[in-house]
Each structure stands twice: as C-alpha cells, then as structure tokens.
Coordinates of C-alpha atoms in Angstrom, one line a residue:
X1 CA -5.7 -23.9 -4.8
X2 CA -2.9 -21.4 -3.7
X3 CA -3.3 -18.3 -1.6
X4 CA -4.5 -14.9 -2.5
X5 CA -2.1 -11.9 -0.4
X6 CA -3.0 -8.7 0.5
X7 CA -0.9 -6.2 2.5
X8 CA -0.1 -2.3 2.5
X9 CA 1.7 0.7 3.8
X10 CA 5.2 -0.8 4.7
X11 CA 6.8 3.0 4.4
X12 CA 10.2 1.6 3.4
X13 CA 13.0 4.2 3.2
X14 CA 10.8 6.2 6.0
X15 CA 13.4 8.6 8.0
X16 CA 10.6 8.2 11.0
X17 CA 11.6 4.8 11.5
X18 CA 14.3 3.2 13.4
X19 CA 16.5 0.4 11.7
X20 CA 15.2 0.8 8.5
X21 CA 17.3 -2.1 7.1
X22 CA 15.1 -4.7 9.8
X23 CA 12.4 -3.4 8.6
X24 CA 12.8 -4.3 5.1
X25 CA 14.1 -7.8 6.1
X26 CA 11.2 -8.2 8.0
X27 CA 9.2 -7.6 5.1
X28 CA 11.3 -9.8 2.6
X29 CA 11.0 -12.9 4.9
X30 CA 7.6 -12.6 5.2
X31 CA 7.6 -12.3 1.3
X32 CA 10.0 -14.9 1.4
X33 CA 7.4 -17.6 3.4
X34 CA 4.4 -17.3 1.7
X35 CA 6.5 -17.5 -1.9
X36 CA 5.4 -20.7 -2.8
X37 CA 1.8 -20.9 -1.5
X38 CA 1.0 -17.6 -3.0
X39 CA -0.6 -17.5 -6.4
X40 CA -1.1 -13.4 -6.4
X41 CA 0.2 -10.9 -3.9
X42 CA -1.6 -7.3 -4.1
X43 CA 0.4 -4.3 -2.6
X44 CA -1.9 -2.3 -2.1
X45 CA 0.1 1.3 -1.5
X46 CA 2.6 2.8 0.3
X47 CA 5.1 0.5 0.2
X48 CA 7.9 3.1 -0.5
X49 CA 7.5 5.9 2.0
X50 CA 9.1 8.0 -0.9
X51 CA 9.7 7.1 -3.8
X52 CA 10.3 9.1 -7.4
X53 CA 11.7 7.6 -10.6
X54 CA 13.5 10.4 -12.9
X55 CA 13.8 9.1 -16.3
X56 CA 17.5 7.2 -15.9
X57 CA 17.2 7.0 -12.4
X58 CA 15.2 5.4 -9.4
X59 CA 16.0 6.1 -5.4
X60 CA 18.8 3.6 -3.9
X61 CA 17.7 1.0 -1.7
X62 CA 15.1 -1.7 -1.8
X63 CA 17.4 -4.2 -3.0
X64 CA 16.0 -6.6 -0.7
X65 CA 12.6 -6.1 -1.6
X66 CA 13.2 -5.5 -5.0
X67 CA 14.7 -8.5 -5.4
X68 CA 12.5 -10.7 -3.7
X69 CA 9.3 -9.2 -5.4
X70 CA 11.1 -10.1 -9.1
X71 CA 11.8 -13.4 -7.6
X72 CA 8.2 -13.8 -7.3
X73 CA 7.1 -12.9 -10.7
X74 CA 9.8 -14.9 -12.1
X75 CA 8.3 -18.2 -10.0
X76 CA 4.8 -16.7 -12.0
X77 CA 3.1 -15.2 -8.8
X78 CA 0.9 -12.1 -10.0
X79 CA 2.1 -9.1 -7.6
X80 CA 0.1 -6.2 -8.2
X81 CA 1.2 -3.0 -6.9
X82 CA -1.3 0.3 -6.0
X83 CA 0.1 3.8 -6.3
X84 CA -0.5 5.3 -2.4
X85 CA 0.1 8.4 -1.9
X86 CA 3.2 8.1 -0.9
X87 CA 4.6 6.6 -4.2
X88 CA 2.5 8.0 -6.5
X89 CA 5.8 8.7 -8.8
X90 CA 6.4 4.8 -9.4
X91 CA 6.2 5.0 -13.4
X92 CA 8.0 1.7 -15.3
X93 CA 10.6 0.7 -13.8
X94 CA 8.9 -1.6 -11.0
X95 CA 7.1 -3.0 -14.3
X96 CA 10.0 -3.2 -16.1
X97 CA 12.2 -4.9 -13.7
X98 CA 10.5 -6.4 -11.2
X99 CA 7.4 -7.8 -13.6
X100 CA 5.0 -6.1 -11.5
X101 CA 1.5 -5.4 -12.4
X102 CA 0.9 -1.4 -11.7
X103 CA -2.7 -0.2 -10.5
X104 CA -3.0 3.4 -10.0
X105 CA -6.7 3.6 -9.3
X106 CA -9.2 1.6 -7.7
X107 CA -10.0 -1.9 -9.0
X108 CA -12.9 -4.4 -8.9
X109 CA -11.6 -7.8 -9.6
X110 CA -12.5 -11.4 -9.4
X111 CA -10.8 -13.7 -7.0
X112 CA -12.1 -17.2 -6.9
X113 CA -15.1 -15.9 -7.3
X114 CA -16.0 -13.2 -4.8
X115 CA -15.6 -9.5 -6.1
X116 CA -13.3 -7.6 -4.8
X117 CA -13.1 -3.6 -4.6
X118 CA -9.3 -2.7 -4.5
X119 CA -7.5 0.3 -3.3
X120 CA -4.7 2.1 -1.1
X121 CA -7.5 4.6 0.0
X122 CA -6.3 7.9 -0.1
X123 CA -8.7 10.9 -1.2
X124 CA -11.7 8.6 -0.8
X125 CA -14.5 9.8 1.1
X126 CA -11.9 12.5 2.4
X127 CA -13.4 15.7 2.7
X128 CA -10.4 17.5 3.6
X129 CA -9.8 20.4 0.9
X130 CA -6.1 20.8 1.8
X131 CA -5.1 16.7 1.2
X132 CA -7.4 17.1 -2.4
X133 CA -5.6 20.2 -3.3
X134 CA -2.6 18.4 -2.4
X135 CA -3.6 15.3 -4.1
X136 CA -4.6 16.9 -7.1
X137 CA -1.2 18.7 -7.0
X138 CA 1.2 15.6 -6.7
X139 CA -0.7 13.5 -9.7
X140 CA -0.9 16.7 -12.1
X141 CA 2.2 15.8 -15.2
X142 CA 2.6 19.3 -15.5
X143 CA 4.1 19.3 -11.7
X144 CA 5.4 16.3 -12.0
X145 CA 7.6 17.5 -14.8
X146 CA 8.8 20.2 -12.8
X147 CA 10.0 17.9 -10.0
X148 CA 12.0 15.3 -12.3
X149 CA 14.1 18.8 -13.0
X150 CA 15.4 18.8 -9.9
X151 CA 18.6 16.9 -9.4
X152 CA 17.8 13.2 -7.5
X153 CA 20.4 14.8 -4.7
X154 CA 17.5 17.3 -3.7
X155 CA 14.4 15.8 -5.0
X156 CA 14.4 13.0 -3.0
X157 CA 15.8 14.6 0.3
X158 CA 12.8 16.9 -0.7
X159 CA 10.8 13.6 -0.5
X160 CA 12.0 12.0 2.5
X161 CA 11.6 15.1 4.6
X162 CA 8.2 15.7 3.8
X163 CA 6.8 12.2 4.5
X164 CA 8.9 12.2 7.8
X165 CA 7.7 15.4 8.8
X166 CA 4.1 14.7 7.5
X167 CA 4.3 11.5 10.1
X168 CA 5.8 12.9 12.9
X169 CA 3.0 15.6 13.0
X170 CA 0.6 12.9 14.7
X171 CA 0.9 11.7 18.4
X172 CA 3.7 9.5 18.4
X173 CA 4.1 9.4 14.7
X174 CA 0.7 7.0 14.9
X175 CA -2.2 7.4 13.1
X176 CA -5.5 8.3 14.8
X177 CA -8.0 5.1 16.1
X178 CA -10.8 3.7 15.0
X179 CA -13.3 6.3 14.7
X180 CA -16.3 4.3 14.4
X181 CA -18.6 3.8 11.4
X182 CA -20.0 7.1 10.9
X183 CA -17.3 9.2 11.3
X184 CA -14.3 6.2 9.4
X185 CA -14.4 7.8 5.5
X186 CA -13.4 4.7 4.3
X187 CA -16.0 3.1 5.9
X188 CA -18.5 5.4 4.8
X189 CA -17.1 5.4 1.4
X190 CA -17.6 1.8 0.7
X191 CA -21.5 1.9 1.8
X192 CA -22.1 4.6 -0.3
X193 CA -20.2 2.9 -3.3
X194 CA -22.1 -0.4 -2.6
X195 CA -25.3 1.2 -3.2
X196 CA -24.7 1.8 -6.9
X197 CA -22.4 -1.5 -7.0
X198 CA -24.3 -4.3 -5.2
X199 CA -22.3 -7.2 -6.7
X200 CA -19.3 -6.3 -4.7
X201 CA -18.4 -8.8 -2.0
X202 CA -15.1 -7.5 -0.1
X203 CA -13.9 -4.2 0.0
X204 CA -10.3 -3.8 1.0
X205 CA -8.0 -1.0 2.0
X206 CA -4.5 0.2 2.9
X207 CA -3.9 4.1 4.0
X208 CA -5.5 4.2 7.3
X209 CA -2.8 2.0 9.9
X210 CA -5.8 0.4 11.2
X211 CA -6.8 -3.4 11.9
X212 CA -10.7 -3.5 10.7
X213 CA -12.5 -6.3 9.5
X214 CA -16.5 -4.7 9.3
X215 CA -19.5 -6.5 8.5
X216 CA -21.3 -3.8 5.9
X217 CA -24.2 -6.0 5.9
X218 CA -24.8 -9.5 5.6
X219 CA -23.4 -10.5 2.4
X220 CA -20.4 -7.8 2.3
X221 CA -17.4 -7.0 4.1
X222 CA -14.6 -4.8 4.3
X223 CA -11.2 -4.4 6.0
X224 CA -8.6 -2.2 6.2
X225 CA -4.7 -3.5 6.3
X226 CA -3.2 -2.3 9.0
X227 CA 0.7 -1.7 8.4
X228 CA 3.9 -2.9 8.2
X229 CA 5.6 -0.4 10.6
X230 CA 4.4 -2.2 14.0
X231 CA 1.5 -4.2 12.8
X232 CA 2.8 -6.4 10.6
X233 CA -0.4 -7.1 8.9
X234 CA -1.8 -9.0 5.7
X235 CA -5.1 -10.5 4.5
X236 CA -5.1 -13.8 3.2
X237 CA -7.4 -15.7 1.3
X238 CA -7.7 -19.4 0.1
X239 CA -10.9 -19.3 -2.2
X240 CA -12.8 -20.3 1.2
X241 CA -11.5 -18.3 4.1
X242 CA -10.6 -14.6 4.7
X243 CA -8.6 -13.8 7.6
X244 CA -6.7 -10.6 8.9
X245 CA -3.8 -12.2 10.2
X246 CA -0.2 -10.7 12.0
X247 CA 3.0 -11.4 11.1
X248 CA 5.6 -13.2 13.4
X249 CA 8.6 -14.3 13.2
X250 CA 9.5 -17.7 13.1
X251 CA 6.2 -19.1 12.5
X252 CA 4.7 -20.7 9.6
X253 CA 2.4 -18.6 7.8
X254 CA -1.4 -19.9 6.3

C-alpha cells in the first residue's frame, strides 16, 4: 500500500520571498522523493502565490514544478490540486498539461477507508465582511472577465503586488499564532460541520501557516498544513498512520 500526500500554501512566484528559485527546488525535491511511494498527492491551495491563466496564456515560471507535478501523473500518481485564494484563476491548463485533478470546493473523500473532509480553507468560518466581499469579488465570471482584458504585462504585476503587499501587512510577513479552539475559525468550523456530518473522520486544511494536529473528539481529528515558506510541512498517510511531518533536506522521507 503506497502513501497518501497532503501539503499546501507553497506561495511560489511570491515577491515577499527571498530566492524564489530555492524555494521551488525545495519543493520539487521533496516532490521528487516521495514520487514513487506516493499513490495520490493533494495540493490543497495556494501553491501559486499568483496565478491567472488568460485564454492563450499562463504566468512564466513553475517550470520546475510544473514539470515534476506532470511527471507524477504520467507515473499514474492522482495529484489533486484546490483553488486557494491565491490561485483561484487556475482554469485548464494545469488539467490539460500537467494531468492534474482540479478541486475548487471542499471535498469529502475516501482514503483507505477513513473519510476525509478536504479544503484550502479560506472564507470558512470567516466572519470577516471585507475578505467575503472580497471573496465573492475574485470568484464572480463577470469580474473575472474584466481582468483577462487586461494585458498579462499588467494583470499579473497587478497580481503579484497585491499578494506581496497583502503578506507584508502582518508582523514579519507571518501569519498570526494559534489562537486556541474557540477563537481558530477553522477549528470551529469543522465542529460545527461534524454535527450535521458525523461520518467524517479527518478534517484537513491549508490557508492558515499553522502546524495543528487537534483531537475534535475521540473518533475525529483535524489538522492544518502548515506551509511551504519556512515550515516545510506535509501530512502523510499509509492507510494506518497519520503524521504531520517536516521537510528536510537530505533525509529520507516516510
């Protein structure tokens, strides 16, 4: 039985970080070592910390990473890949060309038999009105139309400068820590959801840029992935075992 790979939020392209080729190496070697004991890898958001396809074009870049995730698919290891809120624009072409499977909402899915609840996170349990107006905003065709008019010279500096400023208004360009239970809106999401939903077994999230692995109660947990930016996270999971475990170079990975 082969592994099951979950990992989110690697920002790629993000002006806010230093040495962005490294980073996407990083990335692509991890990819690169788990390639033939993975049988599905889920994205699960954010991967791109911009990224916008116009209808004959897609941003430059990624080649690395591109490549490596059609590599995958072509050895037949399932990688799905979540819309986050940073790439909500990805349309066909990772589909098309890289043999992804695209999830733009939520999904509850069977993994050697445990139920899983799947997501990047965003707008869930957020109360803020400004990010749901915002939200709404950025998935609305009508808006989205208007952007692909824009020529790919502005509309991704556009892009790029927003997510960079959007980081670099937290403390060090972090997010916030652990807030706790009742005050974590993912957290609180997933015990509300579980009321209605008791067969779910494991919840997991991207979004936040926290390490949490949380007992719900005694039969269900949930975690958040941390991030590929300085954590160098990733769940993995052999049909037995879930673990939260951290990337690091040079070592073999479960």
């Amino acid at each position: 039985m082969k592994n099951v790979y979950f990992l989110s939020d690697a920002h790629l392209g993000s002006w806010a970080i230093d040495h962005g080729r490294m980073h996407e190496r990083r990335l692509v070697r991890f990819l690169d070592s788990i390639k033939h004991k993975a049988a599905a890898v889920y994205l699960l958001g954010d991967m791109f910390d911009f990224w916008y396809e116009h209808k004959y074009t897609v941003p430059k870049g990624y080649t690395r990473f591109l490549g490596k995730l059609s590599e995958l698919t072509d050895m037949g290891v399932e990688v799905h890949f979540f819309t986050g809120n940073h790439d909500i624009w990805a349309y066909s072409y990772l589909e098309e060309e890289c043999g992804v499977i695209m999830h733009r909402k939520p999904i509850t899915t069977d993994i050697y038999g445990k139920v899983f609840y799947l997501a990047h996170g965003d707008g869930l349990g957020d109360p803020d009105i400004k990010f749901k107006l915002l939200r709404r905003m950025f998935h609305n065709t009508i808006c989205q139309r208007l952007f692909s008019a824009i020529h790919p010279r502005w509309s991704m500096w556009l892009g790029l400068t927003w997510a960079k400023h959007s980081r670099m208004k937290r403390i060090n360009g972090e997010e916030p820590p652990y807030m706790g239970e009742n005050k974590e809106h993912l957290v609180l999401y997933a015990k509300q959801y579980m009321k209605s939903h008791p067969n779910v077994d494991v919840f997991i999230f991207g979004h936040r840029h926290i390490e949490l692995d949380l007992n719900l109660s005694k039969n269900v947990r949930m975690m958040i992935l941390g991030d590929w930016i300085s954590q160098f996270t990733y769940v993995v999971f052999d049909g037995d075992h879930l673990l939260l475990e951290e990337y690091e170079e040079g070592l073999s990975q479960p």
